[in-house]
Coordinates of N, CA and C in Angstrom, one line a residue:
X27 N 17.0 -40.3 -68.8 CA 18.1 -41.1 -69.0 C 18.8 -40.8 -70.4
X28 N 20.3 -40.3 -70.2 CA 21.0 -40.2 -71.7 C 20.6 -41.7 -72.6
X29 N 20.6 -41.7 -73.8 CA 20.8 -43.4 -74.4 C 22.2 -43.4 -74.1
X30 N 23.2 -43.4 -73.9 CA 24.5 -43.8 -73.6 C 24.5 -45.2 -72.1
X31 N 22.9 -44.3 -71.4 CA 22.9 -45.5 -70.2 C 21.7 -46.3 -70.5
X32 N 20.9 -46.3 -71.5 CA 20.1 -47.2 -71.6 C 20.4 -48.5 -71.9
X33 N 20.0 -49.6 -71.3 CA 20.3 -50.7 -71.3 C 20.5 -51.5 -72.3
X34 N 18.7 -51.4 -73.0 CA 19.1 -51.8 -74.5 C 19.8 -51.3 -75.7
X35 N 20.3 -49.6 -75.3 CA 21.2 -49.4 -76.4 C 22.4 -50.2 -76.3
X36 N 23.2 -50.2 -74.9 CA 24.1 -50.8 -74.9 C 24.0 -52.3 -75.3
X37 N 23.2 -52.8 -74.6 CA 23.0 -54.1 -75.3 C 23.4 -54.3 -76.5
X38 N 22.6 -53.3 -77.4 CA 22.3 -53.7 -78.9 C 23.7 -53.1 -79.5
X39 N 24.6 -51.9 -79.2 CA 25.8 -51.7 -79.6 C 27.1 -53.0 -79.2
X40 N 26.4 -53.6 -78.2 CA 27.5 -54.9 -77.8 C 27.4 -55.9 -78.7
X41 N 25.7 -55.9 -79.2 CA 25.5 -57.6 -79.9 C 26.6 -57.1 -81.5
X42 N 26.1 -55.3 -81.8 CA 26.4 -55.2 -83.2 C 27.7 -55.4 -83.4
X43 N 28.4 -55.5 -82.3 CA 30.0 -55.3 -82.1 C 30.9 -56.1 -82.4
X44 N 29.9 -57.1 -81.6 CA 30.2 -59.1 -82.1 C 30.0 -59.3 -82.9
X45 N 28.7 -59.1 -83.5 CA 28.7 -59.5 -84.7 C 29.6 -58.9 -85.7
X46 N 30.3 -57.8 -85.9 CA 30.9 -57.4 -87.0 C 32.3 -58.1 -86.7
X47 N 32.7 -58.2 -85.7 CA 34.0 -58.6 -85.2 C 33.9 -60.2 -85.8
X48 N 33.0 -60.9 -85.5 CA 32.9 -62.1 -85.7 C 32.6 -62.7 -87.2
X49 N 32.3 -61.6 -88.1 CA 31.8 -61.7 -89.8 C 33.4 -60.9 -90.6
X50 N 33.8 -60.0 -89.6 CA 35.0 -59.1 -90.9 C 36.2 -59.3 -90.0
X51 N 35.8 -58.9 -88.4 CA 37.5 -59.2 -87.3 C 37.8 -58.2 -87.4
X52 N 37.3 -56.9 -87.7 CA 37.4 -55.3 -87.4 C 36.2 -54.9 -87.4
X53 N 36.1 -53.9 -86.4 CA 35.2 -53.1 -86.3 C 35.4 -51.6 -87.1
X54 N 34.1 -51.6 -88.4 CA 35.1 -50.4 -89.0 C 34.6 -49.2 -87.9
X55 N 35.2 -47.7 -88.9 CA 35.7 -46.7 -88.1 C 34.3 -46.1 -87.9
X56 N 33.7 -46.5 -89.4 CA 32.3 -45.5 -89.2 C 30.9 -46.3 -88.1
X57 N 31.3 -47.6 -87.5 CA 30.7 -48.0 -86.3 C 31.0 -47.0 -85.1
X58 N 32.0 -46.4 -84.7 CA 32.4 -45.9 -83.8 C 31.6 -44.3 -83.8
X59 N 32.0 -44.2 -85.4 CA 31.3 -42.9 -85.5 C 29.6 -42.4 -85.2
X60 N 29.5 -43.5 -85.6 CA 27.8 -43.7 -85.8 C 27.5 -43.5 -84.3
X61 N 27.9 -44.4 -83.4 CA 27.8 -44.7 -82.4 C 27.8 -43.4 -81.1
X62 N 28.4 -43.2 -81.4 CA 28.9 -41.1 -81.3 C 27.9 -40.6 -81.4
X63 N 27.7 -40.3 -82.6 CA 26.8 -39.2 -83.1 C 24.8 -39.9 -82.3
X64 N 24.8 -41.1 -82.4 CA 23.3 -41.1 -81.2 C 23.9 -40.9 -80.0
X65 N 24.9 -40.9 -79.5 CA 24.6 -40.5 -78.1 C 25.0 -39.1 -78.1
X66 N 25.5 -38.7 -79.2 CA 25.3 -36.7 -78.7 C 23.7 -36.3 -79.3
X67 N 23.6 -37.1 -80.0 CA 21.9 -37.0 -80.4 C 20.6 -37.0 -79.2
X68 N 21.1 -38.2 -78.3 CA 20.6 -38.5 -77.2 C 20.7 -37.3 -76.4
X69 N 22.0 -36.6 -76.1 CA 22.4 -35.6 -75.3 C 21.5 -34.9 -75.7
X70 N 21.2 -33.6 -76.5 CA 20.9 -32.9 -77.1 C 19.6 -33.0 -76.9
X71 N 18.9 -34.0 -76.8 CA 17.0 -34.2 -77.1 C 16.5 -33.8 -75.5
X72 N 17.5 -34.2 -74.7 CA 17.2 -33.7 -73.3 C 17.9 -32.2 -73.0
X73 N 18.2 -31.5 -73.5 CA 18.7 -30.5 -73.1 C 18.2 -29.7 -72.6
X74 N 18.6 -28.9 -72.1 CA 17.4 -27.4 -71.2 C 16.8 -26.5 -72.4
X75 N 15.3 -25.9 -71.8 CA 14.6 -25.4 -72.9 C 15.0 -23.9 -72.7
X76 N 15.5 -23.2 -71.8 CA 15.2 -22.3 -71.0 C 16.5 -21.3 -71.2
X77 N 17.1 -21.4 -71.7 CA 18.6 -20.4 -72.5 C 19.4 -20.9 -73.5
X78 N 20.4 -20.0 -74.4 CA 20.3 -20.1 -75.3 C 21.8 -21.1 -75.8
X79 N 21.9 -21.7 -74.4 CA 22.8 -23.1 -74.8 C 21.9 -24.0 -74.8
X80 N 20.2 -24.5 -74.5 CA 19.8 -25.2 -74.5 C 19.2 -24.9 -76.2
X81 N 18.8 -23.7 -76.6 CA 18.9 -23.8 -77.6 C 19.5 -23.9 -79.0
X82 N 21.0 -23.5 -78.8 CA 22.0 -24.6 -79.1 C 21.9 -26.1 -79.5
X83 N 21.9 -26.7 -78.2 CA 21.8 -27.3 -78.3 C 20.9 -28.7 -79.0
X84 N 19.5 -28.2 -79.0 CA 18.6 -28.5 -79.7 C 18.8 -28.5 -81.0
X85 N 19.0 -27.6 -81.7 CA 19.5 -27.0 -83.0 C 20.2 -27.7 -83.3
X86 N 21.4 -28.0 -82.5 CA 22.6 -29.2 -83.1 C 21.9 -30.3 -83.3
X87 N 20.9 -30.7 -81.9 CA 20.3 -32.6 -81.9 C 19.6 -32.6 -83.3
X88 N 18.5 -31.6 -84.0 CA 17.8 -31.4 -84.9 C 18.9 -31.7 -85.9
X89 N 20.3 -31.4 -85.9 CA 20.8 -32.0 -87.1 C 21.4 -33.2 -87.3
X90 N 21.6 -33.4 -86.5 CA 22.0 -34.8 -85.7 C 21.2 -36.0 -86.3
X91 N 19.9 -35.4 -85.7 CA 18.6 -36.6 -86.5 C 18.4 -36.3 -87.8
X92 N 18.8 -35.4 -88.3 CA 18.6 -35.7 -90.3 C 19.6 -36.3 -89.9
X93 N 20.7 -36.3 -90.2 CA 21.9 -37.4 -90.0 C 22.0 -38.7 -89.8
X94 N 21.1 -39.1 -88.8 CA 20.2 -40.5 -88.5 C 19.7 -40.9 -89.4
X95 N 18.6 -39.9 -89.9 CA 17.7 -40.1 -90.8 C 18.4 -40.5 -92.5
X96 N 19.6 -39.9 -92.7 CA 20.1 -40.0 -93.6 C 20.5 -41.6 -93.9
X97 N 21.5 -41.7 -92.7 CA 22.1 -43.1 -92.2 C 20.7 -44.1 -92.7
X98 N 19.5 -43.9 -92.0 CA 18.8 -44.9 -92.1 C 18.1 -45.1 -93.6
X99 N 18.1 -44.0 -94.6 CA 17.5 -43.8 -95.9 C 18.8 -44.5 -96.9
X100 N 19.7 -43.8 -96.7 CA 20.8 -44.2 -97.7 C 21.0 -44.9 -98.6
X101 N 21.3 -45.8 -99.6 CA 21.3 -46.8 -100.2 C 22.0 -47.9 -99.9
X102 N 22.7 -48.5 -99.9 CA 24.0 -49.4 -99.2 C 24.4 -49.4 -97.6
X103 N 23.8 -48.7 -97.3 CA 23.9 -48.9 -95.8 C 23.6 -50.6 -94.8
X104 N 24.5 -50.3 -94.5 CA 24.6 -51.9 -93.8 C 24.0 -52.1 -92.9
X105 N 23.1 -53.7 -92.3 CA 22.0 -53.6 -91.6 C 22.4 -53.0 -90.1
X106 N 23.6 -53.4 -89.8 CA 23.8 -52.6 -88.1 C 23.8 -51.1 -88.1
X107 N 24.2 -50.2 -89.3 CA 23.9 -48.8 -89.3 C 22.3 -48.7 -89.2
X108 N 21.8 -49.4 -89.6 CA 20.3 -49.0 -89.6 C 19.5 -49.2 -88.5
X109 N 20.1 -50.3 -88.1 CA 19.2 -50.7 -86.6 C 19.6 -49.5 -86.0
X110 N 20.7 -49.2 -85.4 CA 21.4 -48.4 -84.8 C 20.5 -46.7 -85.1
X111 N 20.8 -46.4 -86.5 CA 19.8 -45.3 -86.3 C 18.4 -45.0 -86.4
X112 N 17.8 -46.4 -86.3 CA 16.4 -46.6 -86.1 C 15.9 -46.7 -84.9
X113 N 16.7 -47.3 -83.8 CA 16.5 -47.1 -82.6 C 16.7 -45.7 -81.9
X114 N 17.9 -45.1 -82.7 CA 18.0 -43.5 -81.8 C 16.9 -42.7 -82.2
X115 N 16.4 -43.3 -83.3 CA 15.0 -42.0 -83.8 C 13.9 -42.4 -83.2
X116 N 13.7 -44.0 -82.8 CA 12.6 -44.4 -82.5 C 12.3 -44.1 -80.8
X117 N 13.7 -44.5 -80.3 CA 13.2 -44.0 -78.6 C 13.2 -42.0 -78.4
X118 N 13.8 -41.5 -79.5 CA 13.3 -40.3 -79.2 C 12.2 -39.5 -80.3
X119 N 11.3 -40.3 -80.7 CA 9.8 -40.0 -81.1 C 9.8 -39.7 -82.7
X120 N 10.7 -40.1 -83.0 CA 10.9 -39.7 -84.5 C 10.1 -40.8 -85.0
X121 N 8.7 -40.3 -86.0 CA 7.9 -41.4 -87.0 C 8.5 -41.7 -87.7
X122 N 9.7 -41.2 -88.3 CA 10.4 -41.7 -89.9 C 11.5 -42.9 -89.4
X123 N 11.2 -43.3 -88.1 CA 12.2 -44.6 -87.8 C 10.9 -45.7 -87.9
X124 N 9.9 -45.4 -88.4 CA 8.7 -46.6 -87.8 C 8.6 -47.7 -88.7
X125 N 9.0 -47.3 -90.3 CA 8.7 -48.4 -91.1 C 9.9 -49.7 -90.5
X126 N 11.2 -49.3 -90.7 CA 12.7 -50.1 -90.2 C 12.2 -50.7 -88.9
X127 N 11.8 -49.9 -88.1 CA 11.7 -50.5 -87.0 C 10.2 -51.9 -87.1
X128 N 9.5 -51.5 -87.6 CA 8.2 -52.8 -88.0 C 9.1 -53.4 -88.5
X129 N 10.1 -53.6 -89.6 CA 10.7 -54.6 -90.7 C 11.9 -55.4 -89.3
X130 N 12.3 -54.2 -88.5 CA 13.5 -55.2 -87.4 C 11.7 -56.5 -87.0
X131 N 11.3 -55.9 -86.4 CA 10.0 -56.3 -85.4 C 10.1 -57.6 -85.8
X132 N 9.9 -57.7 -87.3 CA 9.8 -59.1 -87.6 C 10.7 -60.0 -88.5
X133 N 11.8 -59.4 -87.6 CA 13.4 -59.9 -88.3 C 13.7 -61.4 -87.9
X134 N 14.2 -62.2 -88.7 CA 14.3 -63.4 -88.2 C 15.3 -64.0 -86.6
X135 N 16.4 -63.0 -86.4 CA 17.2 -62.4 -85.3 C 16.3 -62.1 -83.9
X136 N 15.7 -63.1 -82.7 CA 14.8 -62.6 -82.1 C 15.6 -61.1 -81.7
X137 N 17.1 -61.3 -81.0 CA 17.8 -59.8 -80.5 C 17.2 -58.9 -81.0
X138 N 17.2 -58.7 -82.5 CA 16.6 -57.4 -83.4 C 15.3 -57.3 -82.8
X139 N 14.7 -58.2 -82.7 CA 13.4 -58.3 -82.5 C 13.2 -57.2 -81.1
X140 N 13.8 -58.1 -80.7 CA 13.7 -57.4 -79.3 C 13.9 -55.5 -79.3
X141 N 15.3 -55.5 -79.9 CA 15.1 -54.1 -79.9 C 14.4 -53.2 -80.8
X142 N 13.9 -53.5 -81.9 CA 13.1 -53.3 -82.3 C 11.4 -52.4 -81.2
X143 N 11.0 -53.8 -80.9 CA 10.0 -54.1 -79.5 C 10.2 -52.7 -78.7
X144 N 11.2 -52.6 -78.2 CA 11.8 -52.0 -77.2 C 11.7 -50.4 -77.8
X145 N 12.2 -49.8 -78.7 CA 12.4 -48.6 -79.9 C 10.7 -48.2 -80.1
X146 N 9.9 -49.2 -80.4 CA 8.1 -49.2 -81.1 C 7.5 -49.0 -79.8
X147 N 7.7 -48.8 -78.8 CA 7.2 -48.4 -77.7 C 7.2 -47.9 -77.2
X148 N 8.2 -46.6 -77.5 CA 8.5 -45.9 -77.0 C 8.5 -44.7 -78.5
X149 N 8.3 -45.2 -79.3 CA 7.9 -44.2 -80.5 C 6.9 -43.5 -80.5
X150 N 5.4 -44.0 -79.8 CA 4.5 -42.9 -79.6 C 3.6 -43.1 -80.9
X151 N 4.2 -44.0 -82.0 CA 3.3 -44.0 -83.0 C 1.5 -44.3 -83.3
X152 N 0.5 -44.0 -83.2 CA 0.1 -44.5 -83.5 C -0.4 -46.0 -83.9
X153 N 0.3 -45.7 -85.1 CA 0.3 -47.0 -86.1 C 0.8 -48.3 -85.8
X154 N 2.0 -48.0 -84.9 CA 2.4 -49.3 -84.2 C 1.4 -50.3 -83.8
X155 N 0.2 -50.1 -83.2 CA -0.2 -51.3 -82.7 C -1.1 -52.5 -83.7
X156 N -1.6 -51.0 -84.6 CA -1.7 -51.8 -86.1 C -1.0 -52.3 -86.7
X157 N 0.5 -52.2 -86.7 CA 1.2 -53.0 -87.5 C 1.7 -54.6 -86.5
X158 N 2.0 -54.3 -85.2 CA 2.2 -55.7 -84.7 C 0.9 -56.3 -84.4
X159 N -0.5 -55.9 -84.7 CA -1.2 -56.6 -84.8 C -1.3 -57.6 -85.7
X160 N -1.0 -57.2 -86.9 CA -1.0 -57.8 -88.7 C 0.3 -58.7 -88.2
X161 N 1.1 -58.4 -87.8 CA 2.4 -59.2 -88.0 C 1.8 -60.9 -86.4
X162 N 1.4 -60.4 -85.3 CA 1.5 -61.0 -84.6 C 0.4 -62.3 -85.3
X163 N -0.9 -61.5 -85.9 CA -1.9 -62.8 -86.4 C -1.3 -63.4 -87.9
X164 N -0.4 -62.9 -88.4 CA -0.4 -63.5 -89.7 C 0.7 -65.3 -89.8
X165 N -0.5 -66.0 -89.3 CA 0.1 -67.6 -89.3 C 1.3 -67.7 -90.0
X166 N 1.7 -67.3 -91.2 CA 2.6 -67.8 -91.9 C 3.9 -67.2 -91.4
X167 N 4.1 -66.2 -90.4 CA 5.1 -65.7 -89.7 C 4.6 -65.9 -88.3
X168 N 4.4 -67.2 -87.6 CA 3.9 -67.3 -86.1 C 5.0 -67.7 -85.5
X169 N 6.1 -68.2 -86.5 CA 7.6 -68.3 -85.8 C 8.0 -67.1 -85.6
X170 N 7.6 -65.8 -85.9 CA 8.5 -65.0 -85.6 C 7.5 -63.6 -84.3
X171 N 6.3 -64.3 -84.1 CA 5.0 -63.5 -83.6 C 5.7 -63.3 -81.9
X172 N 6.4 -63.8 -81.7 CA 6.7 -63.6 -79.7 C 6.7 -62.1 -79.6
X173 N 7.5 -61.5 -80.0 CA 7.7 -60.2 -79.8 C 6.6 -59.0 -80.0
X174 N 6.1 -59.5 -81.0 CA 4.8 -58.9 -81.7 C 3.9 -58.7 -80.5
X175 N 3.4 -60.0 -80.4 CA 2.5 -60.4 -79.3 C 2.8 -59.7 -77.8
X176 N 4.2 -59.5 -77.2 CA 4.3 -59.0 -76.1 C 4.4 -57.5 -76.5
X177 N 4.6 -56.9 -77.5 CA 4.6 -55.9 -77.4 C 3.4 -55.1 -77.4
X178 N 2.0 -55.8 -78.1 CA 1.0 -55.2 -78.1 C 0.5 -55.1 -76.1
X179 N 1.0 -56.7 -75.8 CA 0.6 -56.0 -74.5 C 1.5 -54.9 -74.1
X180 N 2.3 -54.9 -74.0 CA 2.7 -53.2 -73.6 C 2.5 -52.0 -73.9
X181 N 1.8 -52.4 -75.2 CA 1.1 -51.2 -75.7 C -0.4 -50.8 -75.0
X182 N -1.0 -51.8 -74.7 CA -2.4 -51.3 -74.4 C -3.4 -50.8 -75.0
X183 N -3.0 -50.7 -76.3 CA -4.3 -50.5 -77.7 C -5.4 -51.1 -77.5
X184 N -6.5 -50.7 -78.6 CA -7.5 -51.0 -78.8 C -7.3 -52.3 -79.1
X185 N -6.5 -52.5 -80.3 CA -6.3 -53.9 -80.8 C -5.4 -54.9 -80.6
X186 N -5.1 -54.3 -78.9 CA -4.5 -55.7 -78.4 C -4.8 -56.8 -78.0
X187 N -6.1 -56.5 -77.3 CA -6.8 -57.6 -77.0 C -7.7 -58.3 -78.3
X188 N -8.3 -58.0 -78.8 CA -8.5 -59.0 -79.7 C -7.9 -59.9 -80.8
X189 N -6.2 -59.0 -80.5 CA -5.3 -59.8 -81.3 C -4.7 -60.7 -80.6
X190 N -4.6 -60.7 -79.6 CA -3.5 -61.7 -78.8 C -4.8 -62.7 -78.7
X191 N -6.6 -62.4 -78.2 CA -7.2 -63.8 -78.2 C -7.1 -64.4 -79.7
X192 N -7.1 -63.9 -80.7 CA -7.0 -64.8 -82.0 C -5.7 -65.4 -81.9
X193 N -4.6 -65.1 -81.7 CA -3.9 -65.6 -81.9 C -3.4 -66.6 -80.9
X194 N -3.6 -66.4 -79.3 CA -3.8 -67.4 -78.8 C -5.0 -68.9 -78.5
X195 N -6.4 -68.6 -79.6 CA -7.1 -69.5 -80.3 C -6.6 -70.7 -81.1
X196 N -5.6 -69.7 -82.1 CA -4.6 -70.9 -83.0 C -3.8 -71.7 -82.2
X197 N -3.5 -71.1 -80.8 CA -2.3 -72.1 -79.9 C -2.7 -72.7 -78.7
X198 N -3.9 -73.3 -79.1 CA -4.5 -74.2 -78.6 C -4.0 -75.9 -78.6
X199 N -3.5 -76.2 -79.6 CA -3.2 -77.7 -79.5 C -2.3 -78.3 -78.6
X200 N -2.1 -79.4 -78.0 CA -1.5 -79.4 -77.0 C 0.1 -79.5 -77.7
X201 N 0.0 -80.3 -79.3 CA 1.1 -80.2 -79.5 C 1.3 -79.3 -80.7
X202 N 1.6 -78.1 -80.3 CA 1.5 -76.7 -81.1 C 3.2 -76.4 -80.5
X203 N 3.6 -76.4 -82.1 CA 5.3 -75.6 -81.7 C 5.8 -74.9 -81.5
X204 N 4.9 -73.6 -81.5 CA 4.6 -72.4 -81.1 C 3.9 -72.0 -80.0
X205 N 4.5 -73.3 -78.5 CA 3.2 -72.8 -77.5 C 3.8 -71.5 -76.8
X206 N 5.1 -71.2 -76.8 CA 5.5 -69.7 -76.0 C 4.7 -68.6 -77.1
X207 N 4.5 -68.5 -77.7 CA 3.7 -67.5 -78.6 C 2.4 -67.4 -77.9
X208 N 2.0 -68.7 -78.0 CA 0.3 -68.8 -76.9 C 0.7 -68.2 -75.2
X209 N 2.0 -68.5 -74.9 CA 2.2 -68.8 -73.2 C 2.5 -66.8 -73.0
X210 N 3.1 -66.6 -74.1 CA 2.7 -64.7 -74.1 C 1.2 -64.4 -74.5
X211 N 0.8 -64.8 -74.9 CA -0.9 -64.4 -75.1 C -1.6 -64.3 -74.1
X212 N -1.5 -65.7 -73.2 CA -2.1 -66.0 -71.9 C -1.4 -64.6 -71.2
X213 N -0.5 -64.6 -71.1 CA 0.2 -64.1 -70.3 C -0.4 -62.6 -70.3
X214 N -0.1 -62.0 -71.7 CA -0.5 -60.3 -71.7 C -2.0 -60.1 -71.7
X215 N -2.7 -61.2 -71.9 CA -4.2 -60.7 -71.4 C -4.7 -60.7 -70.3
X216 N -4.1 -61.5 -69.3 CA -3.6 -61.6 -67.8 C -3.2 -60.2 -67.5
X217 N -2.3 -59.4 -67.9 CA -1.9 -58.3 -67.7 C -2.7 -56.8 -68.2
X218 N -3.9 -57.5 -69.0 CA -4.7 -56.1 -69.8 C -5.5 -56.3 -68.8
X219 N -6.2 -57.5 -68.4 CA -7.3 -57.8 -67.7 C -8.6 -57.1 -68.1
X220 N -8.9 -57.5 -69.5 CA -10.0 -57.3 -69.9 C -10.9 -58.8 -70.2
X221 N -12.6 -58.3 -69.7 CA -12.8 -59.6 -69.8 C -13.6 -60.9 -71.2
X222 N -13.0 -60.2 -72.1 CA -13.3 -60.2 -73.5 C -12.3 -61.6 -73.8
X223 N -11.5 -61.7 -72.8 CA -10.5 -62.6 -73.0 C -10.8 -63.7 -71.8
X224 N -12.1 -63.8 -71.6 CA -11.6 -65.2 -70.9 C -12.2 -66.6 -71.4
X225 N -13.4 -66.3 -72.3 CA -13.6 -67.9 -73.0 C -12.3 -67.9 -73.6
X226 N -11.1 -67.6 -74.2 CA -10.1 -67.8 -74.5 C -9.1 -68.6 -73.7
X227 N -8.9 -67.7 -72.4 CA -8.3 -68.0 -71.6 C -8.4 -69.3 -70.5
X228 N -9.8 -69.3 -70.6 CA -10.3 -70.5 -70.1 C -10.2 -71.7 -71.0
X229 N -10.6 -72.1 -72.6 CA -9.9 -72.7 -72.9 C -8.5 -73.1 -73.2
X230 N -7.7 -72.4 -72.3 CA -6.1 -72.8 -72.7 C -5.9 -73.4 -71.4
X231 N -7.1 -73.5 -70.5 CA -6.8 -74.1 -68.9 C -6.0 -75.6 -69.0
X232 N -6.9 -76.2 -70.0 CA -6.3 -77.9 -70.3 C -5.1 -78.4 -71.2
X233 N -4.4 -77.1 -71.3 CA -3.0 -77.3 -72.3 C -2.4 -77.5 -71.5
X234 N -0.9 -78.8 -71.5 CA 0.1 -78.7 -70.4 C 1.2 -77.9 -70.5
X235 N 1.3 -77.2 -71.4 CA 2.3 -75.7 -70.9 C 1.4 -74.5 -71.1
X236 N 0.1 -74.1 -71.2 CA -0.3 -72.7 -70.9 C -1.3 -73.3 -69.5
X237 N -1.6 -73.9 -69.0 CA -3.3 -74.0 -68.4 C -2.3 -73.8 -66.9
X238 N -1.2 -73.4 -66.4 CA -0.7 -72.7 -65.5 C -1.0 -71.1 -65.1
X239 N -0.4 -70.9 -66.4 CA -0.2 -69.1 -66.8 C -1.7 -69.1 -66.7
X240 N -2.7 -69.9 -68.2 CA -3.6 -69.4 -68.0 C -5.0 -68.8 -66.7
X241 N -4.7 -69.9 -65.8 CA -5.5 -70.2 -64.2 C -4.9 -68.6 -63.7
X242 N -3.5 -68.3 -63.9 CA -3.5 -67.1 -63.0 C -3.7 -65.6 -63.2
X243 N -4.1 -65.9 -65.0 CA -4.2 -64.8 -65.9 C -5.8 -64.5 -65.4
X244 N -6.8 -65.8 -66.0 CA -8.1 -65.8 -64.8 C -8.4 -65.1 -63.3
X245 N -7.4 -65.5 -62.3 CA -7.5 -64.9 -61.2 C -7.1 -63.4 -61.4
X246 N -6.6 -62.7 -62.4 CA -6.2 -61.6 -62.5 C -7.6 -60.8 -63.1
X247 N -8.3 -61.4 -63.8 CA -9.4 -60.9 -64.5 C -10.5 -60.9 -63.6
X248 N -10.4 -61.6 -62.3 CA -11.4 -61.7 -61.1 C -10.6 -61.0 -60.4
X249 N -9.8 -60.3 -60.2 CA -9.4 -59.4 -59.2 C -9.8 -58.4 -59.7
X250 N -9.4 -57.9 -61.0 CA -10.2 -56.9 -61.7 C -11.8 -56.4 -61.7
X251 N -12.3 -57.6 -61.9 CA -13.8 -57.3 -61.7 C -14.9 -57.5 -62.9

């Protein structure tokens, strides 16, 4: 898939759109540009390996991404240039988008969040699942852990399961402000179906907004075996 048709690029070039329109009432010129240059970037990453337009073409995307990379290092650079070229580096495997993209991860803007989420998953990094691990358990940012938390389950790391049971441990109370944080925890352990998660799971049976999710997360862990 070009990024030109990926969903969330578009998305996240629509939200950036509004928002500048909505803060200055022009969209400057170098949004347009920017916007350009990842999707010939995008072009380029898929190109044919096999003659010497595809190698061309590569050669161009290779400059393309310092270019990105520049955009995202720069000094003054404004936050929508940076998401923007943190997500073209991050869905096409570039590690030098990973720090930006951890700092979106746990941006106060769930949107960022999300794309962020969406970029770290598709980066391939390693490191990623240790960093939304740290970010999903650290209480003092549990307002901002949703994304964290679903992302590890999509990750399927070592350290996802024992991070989403800690952190769905703390979202035990029935009156906890943070029960969608817990109601993704239930949720993505349900989906790992490992069984390391079910004294957990089992006590979130008696909460009145997880002990739904959690009953069928259970049945998922006995289908498993």
């Amino acid at each position: 898939m070009e990024i030109s048709e990926d969903p969330e690029f578009c998305s996240m070039i629509d939200r950036l759109r509004d928002e500048i329109e909505n803060d200055s009432g022009e969209v400057p010129t170098a949004f347009t540009e920017l916007t350009a240059l990842v999707e010939l970037a995008g072009s380029g990453d898929r190109a044919g390996s096999g003659d010497r337009a595809g190698s061309g073409d590569r050669a161009g995307s290779g400059g393309r991404a310092e270019e990105l990379h520049r955009v995202l290092t720069a000094p003054g650079q404004p936050l929508w240039a940076r998401e923007i070229a943190a997500y073209a580096l991050g869905v096409a495997g570039d590690s030098r988008a990973f720090e930006a993209l951890v700092l979106l991860l746990n941006h106060r803007d769930p949107e960022r969040c999300v794309t962020a989420a969406h970029a770290l998953a598709r980066l391939g990094d390693p490191r990623t699942a240790r960093a939304a691990a740290a970010l999903a358990t650290n209480e003092l940012r549990v307002a901002y852990a949703l994304l964290p938390v679903r992302l590890l389950a999509e990750l399927r790391a070592p350290e996802s399961v024992p991070a989403l049971i800690t952190v769905l441990e703390r979202r035990l109370r029935a009156d906890d402000p943070h029960w969608r944080v817990g109601l993704a925890c239930v949720e993505g352990l349900g989906a790992l179906g490992d069984a390391r998660a079910r004294p957990a799971l089992e006590a979130a049976l008696p909460h009145p907004r997880l002990g739904v999710a959690a009953q069928r997360s259970l049945t998922r862990l006995d289908r498993a075996g």
